[in-house]
Coordinates of C-alpha atoms in Angstrom, one line a residue:
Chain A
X1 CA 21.8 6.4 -10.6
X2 CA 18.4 5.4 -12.2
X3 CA 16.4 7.7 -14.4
X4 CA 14.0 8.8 -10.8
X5 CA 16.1 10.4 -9.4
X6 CA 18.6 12.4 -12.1
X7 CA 22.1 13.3 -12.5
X8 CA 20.7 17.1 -11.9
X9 CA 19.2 16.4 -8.9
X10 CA 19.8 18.8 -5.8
X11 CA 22.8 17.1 -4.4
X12 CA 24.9 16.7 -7.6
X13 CA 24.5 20.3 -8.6
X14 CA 25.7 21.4 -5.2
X15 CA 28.8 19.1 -5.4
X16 CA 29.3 20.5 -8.7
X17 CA 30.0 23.9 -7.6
X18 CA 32.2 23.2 -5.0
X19 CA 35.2 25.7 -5.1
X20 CA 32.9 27.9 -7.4
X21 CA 31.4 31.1 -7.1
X22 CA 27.5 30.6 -5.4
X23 CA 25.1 32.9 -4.1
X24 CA 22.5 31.7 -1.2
X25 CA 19.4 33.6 -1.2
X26 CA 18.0 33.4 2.7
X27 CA 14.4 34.2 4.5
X28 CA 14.5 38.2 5.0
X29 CA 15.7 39.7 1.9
X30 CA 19.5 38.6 2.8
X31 CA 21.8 37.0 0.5
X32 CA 25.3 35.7 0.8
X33 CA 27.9 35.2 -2.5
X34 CA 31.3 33.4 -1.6
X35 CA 33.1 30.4 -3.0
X36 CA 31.3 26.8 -2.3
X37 CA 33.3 24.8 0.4
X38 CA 31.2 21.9 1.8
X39 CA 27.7 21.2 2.7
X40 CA 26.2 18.3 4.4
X41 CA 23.3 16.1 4.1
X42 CA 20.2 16.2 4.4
X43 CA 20.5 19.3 5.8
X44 CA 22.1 21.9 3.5
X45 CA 24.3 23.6 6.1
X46 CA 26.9 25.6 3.9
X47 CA 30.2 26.5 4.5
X48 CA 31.8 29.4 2.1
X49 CA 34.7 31.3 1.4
X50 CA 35.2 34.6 0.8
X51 CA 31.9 35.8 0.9
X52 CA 29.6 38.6 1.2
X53 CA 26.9 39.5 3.1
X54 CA 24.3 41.3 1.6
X55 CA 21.6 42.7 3.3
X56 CA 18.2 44.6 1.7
X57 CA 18.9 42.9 -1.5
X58 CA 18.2 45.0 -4.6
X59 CA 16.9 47.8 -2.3
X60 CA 18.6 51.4 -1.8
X61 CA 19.1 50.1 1.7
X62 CA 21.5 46.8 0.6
X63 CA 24.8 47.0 1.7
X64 CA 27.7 44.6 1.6
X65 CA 30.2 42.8 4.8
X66 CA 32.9 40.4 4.1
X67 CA 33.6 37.3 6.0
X68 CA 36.4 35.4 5.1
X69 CA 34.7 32.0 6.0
X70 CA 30.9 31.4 7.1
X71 CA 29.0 28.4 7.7
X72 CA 25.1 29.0 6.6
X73 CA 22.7 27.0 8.6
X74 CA 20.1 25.6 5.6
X75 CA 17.1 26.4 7.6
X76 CA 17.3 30.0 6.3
X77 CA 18.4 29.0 2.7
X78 CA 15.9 29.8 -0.2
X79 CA 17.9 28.9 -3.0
X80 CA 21.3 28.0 -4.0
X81 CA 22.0 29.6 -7.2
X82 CA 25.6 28.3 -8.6
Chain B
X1 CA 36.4 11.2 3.8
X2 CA 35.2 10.8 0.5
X3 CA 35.2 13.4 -2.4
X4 CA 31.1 13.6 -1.4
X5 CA 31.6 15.1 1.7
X6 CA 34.4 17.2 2.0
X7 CA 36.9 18.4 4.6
X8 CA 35.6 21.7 4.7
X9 CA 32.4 20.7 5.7
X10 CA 29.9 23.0 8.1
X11 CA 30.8 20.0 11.1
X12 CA 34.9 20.4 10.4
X13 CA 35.2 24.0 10.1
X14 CA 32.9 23.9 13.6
X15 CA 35.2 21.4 15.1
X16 CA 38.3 23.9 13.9
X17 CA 36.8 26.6 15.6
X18 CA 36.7 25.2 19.0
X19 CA 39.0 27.7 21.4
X20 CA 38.6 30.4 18.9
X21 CA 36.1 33.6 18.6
X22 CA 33.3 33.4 16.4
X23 CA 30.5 35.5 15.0
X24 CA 26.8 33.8 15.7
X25 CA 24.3 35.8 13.6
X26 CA 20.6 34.9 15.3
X27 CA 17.0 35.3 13.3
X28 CA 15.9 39.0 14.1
X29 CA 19.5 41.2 14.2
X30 CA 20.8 39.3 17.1
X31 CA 24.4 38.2 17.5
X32 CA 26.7 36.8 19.3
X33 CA 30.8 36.8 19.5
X34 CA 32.3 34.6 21.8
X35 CA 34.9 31.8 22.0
X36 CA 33.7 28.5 20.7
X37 CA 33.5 26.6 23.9
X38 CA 31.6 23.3 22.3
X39 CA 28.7 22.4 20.2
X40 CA 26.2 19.4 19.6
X41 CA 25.4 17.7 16.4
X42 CA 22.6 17.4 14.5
X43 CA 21.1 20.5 16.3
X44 CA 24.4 22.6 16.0
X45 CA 23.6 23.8 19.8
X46 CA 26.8 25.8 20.6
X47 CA 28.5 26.7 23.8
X48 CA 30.1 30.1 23.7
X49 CA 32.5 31.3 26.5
X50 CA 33.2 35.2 27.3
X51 CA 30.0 35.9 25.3
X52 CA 29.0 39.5 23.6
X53 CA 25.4 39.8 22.9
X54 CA 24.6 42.0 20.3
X55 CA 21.2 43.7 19.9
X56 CA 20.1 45.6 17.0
X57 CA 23.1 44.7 14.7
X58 CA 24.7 47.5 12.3
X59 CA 21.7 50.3 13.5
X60 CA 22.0 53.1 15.5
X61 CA 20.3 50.9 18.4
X62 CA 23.2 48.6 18.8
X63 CA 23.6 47.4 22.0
X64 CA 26.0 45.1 23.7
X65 CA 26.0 43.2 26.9
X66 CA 28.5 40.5 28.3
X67 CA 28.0 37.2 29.5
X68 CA 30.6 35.0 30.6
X69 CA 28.8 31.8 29.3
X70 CA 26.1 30.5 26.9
X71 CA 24.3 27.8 25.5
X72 CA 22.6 28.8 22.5
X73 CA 19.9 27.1 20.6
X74 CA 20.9 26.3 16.7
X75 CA 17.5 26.5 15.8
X76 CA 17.7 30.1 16.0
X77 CA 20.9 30.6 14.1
X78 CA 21.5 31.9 10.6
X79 CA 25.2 31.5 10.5
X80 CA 28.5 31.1 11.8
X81 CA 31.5 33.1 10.9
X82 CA 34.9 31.5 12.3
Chain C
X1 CA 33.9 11.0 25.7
X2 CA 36.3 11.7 22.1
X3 CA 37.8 15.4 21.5
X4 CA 34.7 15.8 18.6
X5 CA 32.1 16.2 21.2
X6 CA 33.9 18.0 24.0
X7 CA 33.2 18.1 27.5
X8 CA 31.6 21.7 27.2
X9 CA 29.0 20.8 25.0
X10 CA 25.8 21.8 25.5
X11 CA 24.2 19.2 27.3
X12 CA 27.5 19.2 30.1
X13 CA 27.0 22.9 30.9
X14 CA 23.6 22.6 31.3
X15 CA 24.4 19.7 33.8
X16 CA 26.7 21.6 35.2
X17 CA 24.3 24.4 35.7
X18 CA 21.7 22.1 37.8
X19 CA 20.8 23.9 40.9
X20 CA 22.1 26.9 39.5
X21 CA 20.9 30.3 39.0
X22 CA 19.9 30.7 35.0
X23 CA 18.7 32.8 32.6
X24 CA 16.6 32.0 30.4
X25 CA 16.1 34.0 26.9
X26 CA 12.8 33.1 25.1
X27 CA 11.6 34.5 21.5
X28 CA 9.4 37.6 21.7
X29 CA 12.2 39.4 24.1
X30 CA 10.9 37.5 26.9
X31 CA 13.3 36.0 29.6
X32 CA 13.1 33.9 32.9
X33 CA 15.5 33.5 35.7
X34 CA 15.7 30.8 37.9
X35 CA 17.3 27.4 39.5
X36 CA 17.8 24.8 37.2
X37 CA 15.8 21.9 38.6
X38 CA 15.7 19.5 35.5
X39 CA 16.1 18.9 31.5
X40 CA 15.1 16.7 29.1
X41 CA 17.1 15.5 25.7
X42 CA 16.9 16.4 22.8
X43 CA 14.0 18.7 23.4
X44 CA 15.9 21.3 25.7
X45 CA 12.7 21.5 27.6
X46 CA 13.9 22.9 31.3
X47 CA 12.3 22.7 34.9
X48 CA 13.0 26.2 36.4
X49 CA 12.6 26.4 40.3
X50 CA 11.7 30.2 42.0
X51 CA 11.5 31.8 39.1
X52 CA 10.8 35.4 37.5
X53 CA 9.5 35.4 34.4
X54 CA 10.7 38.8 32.6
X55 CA 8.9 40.5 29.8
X56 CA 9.8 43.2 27.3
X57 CA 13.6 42.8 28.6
X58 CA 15.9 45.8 28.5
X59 CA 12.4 48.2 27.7
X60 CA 10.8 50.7 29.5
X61 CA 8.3 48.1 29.5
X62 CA 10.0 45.4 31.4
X63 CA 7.7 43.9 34.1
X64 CA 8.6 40.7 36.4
X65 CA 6.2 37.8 37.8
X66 CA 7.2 35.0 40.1
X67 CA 6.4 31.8 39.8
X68 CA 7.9 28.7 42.0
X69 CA 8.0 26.1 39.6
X70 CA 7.9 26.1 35.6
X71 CA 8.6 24.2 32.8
X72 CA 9.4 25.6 29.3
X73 CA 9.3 24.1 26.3
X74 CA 12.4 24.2 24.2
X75 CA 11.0 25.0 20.9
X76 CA 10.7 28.6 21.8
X77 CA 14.6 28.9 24.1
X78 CA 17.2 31.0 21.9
X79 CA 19.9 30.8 24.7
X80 CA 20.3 29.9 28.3
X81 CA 23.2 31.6 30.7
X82 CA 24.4 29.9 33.3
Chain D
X1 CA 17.0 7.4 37.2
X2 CA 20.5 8.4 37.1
X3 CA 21.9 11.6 37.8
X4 CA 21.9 12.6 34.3
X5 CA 18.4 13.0 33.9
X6 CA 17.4 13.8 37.1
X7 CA 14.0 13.1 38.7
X8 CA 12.9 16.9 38.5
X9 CA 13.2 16.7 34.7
X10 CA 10.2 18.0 32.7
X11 CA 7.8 14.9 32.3
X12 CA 8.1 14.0 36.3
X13 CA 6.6 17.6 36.7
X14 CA 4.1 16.9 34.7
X15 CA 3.1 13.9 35.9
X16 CA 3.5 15.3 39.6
X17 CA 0.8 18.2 38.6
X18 CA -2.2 15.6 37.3
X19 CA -5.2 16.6 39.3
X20 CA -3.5 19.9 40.5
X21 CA -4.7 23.8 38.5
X22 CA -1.5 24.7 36.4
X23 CA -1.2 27.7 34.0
X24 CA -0.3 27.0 30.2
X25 CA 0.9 29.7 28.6
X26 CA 0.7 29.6 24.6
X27 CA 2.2 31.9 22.2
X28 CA 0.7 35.1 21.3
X29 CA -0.1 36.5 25.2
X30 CA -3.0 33.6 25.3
X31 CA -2.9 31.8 28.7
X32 CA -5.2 28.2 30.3
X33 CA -5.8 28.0 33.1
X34 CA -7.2 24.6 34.3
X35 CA -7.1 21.0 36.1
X36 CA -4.2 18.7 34.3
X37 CA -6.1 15.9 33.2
X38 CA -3.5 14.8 31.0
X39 CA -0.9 14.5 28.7
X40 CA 1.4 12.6 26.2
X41 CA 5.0 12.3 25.0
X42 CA 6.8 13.5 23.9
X43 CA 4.3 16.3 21.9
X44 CA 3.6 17.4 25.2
X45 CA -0.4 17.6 24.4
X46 CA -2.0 18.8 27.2
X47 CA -5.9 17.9 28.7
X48 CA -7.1 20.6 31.3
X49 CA -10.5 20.0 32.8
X50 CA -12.6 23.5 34.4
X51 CA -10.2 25.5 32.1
X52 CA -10.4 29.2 31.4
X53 CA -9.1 30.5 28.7
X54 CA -7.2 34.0 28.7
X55 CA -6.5 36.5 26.1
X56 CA -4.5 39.4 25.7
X57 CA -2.6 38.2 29.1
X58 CA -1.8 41.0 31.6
X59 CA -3.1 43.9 29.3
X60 CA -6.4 45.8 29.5
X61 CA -8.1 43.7 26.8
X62 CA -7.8 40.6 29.0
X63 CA -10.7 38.4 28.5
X64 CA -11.8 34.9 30.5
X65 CA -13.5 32.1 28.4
X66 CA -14.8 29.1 30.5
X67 CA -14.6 25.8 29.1
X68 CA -14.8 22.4 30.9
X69 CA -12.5 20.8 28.5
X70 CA -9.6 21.3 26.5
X71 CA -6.9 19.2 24.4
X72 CA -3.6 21.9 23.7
X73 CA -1.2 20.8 20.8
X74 CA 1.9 21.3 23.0
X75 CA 3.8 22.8 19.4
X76 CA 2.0 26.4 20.5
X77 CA 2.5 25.9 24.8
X78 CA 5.8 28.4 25.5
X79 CA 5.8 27.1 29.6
X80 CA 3.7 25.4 32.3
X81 CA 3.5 26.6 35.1
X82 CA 2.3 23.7 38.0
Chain E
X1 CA -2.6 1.5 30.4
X2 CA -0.3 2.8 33.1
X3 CA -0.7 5.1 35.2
X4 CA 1.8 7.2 33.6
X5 CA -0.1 7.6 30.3
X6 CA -3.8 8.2 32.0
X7 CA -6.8 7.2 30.5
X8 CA -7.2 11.0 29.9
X9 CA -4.8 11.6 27.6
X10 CA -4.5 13.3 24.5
X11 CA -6.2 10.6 22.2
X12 CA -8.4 9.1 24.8
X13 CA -10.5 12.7 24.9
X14 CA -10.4 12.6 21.1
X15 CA -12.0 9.2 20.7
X16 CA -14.4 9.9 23.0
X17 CA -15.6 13.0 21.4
X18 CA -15.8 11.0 17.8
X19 CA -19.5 11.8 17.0
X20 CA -19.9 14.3 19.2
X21 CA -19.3 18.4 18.4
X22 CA -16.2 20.1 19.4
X23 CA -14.3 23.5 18.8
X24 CA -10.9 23.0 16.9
X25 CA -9.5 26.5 17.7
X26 CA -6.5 27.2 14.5
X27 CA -3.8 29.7 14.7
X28 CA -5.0 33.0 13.3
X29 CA -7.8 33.6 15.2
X30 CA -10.1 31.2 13.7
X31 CA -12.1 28.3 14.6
X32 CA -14.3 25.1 13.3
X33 CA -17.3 23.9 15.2
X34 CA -18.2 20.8 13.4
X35 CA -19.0 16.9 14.7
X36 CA -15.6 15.0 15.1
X37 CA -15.4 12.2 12.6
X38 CA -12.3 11.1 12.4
X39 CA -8.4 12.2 13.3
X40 CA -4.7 10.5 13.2
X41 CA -1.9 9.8 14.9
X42 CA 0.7 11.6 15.7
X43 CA -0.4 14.5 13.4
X44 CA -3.6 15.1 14.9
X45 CA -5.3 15.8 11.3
X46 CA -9.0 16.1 12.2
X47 CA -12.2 15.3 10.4
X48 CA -15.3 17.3 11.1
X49 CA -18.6 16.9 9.6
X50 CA -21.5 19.7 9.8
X51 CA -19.0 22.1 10.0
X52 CA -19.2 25.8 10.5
X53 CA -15.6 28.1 10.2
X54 CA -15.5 31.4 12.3
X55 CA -13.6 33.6 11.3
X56 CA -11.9 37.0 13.7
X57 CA -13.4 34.8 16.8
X58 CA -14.8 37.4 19.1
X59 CA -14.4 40.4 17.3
X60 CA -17.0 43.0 15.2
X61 CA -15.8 41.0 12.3
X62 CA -16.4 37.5 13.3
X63 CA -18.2 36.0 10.1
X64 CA -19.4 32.2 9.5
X65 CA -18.9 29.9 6.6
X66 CA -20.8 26.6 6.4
X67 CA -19.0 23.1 5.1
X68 CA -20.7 19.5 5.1
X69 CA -17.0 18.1 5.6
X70 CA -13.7 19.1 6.0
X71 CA -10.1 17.9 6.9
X72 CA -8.3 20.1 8.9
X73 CA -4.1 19.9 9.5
X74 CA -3.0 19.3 12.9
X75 CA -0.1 22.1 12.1
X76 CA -2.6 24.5 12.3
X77 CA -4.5 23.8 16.0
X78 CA -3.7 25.3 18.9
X79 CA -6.4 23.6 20.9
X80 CA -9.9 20.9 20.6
X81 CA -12.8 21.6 22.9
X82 CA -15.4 19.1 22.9
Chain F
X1 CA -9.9 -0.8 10.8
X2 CA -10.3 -1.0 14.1
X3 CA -12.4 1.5 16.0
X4 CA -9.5 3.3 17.6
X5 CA -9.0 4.9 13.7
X6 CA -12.5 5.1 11.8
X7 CA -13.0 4.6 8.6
X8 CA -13.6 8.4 8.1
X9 CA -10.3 9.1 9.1
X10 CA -8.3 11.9 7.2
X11 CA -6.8 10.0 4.5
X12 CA -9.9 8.2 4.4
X13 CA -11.6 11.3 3.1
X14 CA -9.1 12.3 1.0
X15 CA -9.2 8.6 -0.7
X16 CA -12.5 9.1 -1.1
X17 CA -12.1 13.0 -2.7
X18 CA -10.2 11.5 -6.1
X19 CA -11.5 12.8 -9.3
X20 CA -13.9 15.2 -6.8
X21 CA -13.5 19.3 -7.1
X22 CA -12.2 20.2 -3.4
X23 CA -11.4 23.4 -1.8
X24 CA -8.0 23.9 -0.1
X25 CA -7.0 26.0 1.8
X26 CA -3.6 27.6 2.9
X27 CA -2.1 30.0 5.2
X28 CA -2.5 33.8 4.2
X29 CA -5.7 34.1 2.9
X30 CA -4.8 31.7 0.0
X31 CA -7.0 29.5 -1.4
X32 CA -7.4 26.4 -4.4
X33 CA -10.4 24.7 -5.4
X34 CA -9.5 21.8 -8.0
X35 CA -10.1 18.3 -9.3
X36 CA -8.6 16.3 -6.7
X37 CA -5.9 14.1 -8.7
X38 CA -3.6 12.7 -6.1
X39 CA -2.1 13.3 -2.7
X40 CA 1.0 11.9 -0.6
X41 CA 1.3 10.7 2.9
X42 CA 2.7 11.7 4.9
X43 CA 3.1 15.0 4.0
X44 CA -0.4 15.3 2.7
X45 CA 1.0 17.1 -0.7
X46 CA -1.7 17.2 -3.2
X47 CA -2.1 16.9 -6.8
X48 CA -5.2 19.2 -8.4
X49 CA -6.4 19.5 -12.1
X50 CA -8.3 22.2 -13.8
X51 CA -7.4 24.5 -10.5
X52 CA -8.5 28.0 -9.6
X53 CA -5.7 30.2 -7.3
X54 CA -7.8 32.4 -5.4
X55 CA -5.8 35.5 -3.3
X56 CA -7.8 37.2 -0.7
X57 CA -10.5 35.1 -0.1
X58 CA -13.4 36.4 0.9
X59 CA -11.8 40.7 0.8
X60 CA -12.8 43.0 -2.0
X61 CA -9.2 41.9 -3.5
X62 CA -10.4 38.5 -4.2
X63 CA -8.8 37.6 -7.2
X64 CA -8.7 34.1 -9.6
X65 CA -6.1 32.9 -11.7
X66 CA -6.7 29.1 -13.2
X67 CA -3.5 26.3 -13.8
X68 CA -4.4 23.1 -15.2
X69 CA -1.4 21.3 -12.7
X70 CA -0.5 22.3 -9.7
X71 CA 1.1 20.4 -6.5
X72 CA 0.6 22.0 -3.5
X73 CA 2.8 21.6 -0.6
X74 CA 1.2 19.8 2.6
X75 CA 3.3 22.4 4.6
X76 CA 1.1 25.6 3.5
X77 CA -2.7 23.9 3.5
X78 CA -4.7 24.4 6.7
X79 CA -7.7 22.6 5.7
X80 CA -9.0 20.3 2.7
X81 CA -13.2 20.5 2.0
X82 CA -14.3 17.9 -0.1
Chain G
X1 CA 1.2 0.7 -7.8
X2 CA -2.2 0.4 -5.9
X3 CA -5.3 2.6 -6.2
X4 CA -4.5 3.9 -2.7
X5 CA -1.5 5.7 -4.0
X6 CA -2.4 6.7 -7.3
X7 CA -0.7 7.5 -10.4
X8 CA -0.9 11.3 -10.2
X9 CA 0.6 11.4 -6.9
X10 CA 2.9 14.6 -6.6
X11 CA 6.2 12.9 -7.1
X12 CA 4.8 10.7 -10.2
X13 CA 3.9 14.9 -11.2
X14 CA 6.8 16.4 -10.7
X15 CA 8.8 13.2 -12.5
X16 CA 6.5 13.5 -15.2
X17 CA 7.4 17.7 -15.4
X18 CA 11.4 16.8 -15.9
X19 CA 12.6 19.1 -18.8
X20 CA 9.3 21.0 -18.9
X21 CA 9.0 24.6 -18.0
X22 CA 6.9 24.8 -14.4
X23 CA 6.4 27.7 -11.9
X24 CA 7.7 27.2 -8.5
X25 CA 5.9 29.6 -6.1
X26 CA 7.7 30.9 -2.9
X27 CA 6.3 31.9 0.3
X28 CA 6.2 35.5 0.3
X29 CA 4.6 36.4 -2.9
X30 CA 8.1 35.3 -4.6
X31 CA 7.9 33.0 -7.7
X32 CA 10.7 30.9 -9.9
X33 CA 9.8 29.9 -13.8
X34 CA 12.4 27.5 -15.2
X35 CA 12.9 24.2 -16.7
X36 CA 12.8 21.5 -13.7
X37 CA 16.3 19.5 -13.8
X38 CA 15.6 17.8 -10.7
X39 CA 14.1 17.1 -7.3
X40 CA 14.8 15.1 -4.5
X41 CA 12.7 13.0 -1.9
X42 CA 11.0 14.1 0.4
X43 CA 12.7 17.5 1.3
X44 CA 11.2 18.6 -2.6
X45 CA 14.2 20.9 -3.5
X46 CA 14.3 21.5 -6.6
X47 CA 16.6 22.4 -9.4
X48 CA 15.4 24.4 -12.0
X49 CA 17.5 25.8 -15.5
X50 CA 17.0 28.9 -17.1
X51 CA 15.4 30.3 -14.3
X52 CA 13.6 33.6 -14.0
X53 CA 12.9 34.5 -10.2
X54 CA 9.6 37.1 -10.2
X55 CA 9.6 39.2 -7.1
X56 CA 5.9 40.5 -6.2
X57 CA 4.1 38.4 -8.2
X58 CA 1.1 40.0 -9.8
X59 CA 2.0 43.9 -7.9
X60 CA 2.7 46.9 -9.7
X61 CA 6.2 46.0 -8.3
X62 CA 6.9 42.9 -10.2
X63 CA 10.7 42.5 -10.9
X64 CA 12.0 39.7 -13.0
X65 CA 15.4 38.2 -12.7
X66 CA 17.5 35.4 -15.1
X67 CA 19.4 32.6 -13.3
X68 CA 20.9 30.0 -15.8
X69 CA 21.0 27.5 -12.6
X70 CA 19.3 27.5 -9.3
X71 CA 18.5 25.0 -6.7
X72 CA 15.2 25.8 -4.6
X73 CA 14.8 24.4 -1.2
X74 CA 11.9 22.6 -0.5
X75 CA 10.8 24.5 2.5
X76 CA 10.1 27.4 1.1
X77 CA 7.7 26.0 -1.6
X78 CA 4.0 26.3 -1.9
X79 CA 3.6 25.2 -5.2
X80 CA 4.6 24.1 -8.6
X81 CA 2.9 23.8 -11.2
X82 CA 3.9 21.9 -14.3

């Protein structure tokens, strides 16, 4: 891998954090946090485990769902934070 | 498979859902539960079969109406819960 | 045609729906119903024959309008019911 | 043609309605009406010759603008209507 | 050129009105009037010289803002007049 | 250059805008004027020095806030005056 | 690398920014400040280290949040600025 595109880029901290603890801030003021199991590429469709579903984040409104398994179209992702 | 792209991968846990129900969860509080009937790749178009349509989603306006099949559009999706 | 892509994908049950009765369900609670006369790939755009095109669906506000022949682009489908 | 893509499909339409009035409907309740003049794939651009334009479709602010040309980007065009 | 593609298509109208003044209607209720100097393909960026921006078209509030030259994203138009 | 794409062509004029102070404009009333430093195709992202963020162009709420860098996403800009 | 292309191009920018603090600004008055790790080509997500995310940018309700890690889709970008 040459110095133009680094070792930190995009992909490589997402496969980094597979089978960790992520939480995926999407469009709306909704946010998931679940374990990492796959992505693809070049879209950034996640799949995690164990997650929760948090709506009106950081309002008095947010409230929390668990899914046992999702798969996250990246469309709505704003960031991925690991 | 490599390492890169893992088993659990948004396509594979799709392709493990086939025959079973499944949570859709459109833009603007829409969702849909159905059995996964089929889907299409790269657009993740799905077929559900014995389809719920839910309006409104966790308010006091929920409403639900039934729909024996249903092609939906992935651009519209936000995620999938197996 | 392999087990990945199934034989109820998408694009099969909307050629199985071809002179058919659909609904249409279009962003903006909008909706048409009609005969399926046509399609196109990948674009989901449709060819509707005798249709009714169905605004503010499931309001007080709903109102219906004929038209014998239209075509609808598929940026703006979210699902279509056979 | 096979049967898979059958000669009703959305561009035969179009090209079946040059030199005929068809309606455009666009996004936000504004409406054409005018000749189809032409048209290109697969954007689906539109020409209308003697076109009026309508706003605020259907509702008491509806207004008619007369213009004897007009290219549409078919990204905001929701259906045509031949 | 076919008949299938006519010689009103699209980009024909476009060259035809280089030099000449048209209406490049955007999303948002606003619109150019400027003399067409230049555009691409397939994006449909446009070049207008002498132009004037108008903005809340047809309203109270409609206000005018004169630019020598500017270069407008196709994204943005929902229709050319010339 | 052939006639069908004139020399005053978008990236024409954006060629001819380097080291020039430009105003650009993006969606929601957002607004840059800058030393125009670079630019990408096809995107059309730009590079601007010595820039000026105004909000709320042209409202009582107009406000200016300067950056000596900034890249600006093609995506967001609605039109580029030299 | 020719004169048509130039040095400051937005990717030579945001190359040139690696280790450097920048400010990522979101759509919907949302902003990141971090130092950039890396970026891919051409979706632009970044990855940014020791992030703060500001909510409300320049309101009386500006929040500020640490992230030691975060990748930022592209999509969602207006501008950064090194």
């Amino acid at each position: 891998m040459g110095d133009d595109e680094r070792g930190n880029q995009p992909l490589d901290v997402l496969h980094g954090s597979l089978d960790e603890r992520v939480i995926v801030n999407l469009r709306g003021r909704r946010e998931y946090r679940g374990t990492l199991h796959g992505y693809d590429h070049p879209h950034l469709n996640l799949v995690l485990k164990n997650a929760e579903e948090v709506h009106n984040v950081g309002t008095d409104d947010e409230t929390v769902e668990k899914q046992p398994f999702v798969v996250i179209r990246g469309d709505n992702i704003v960031y991925i934070s690991p």
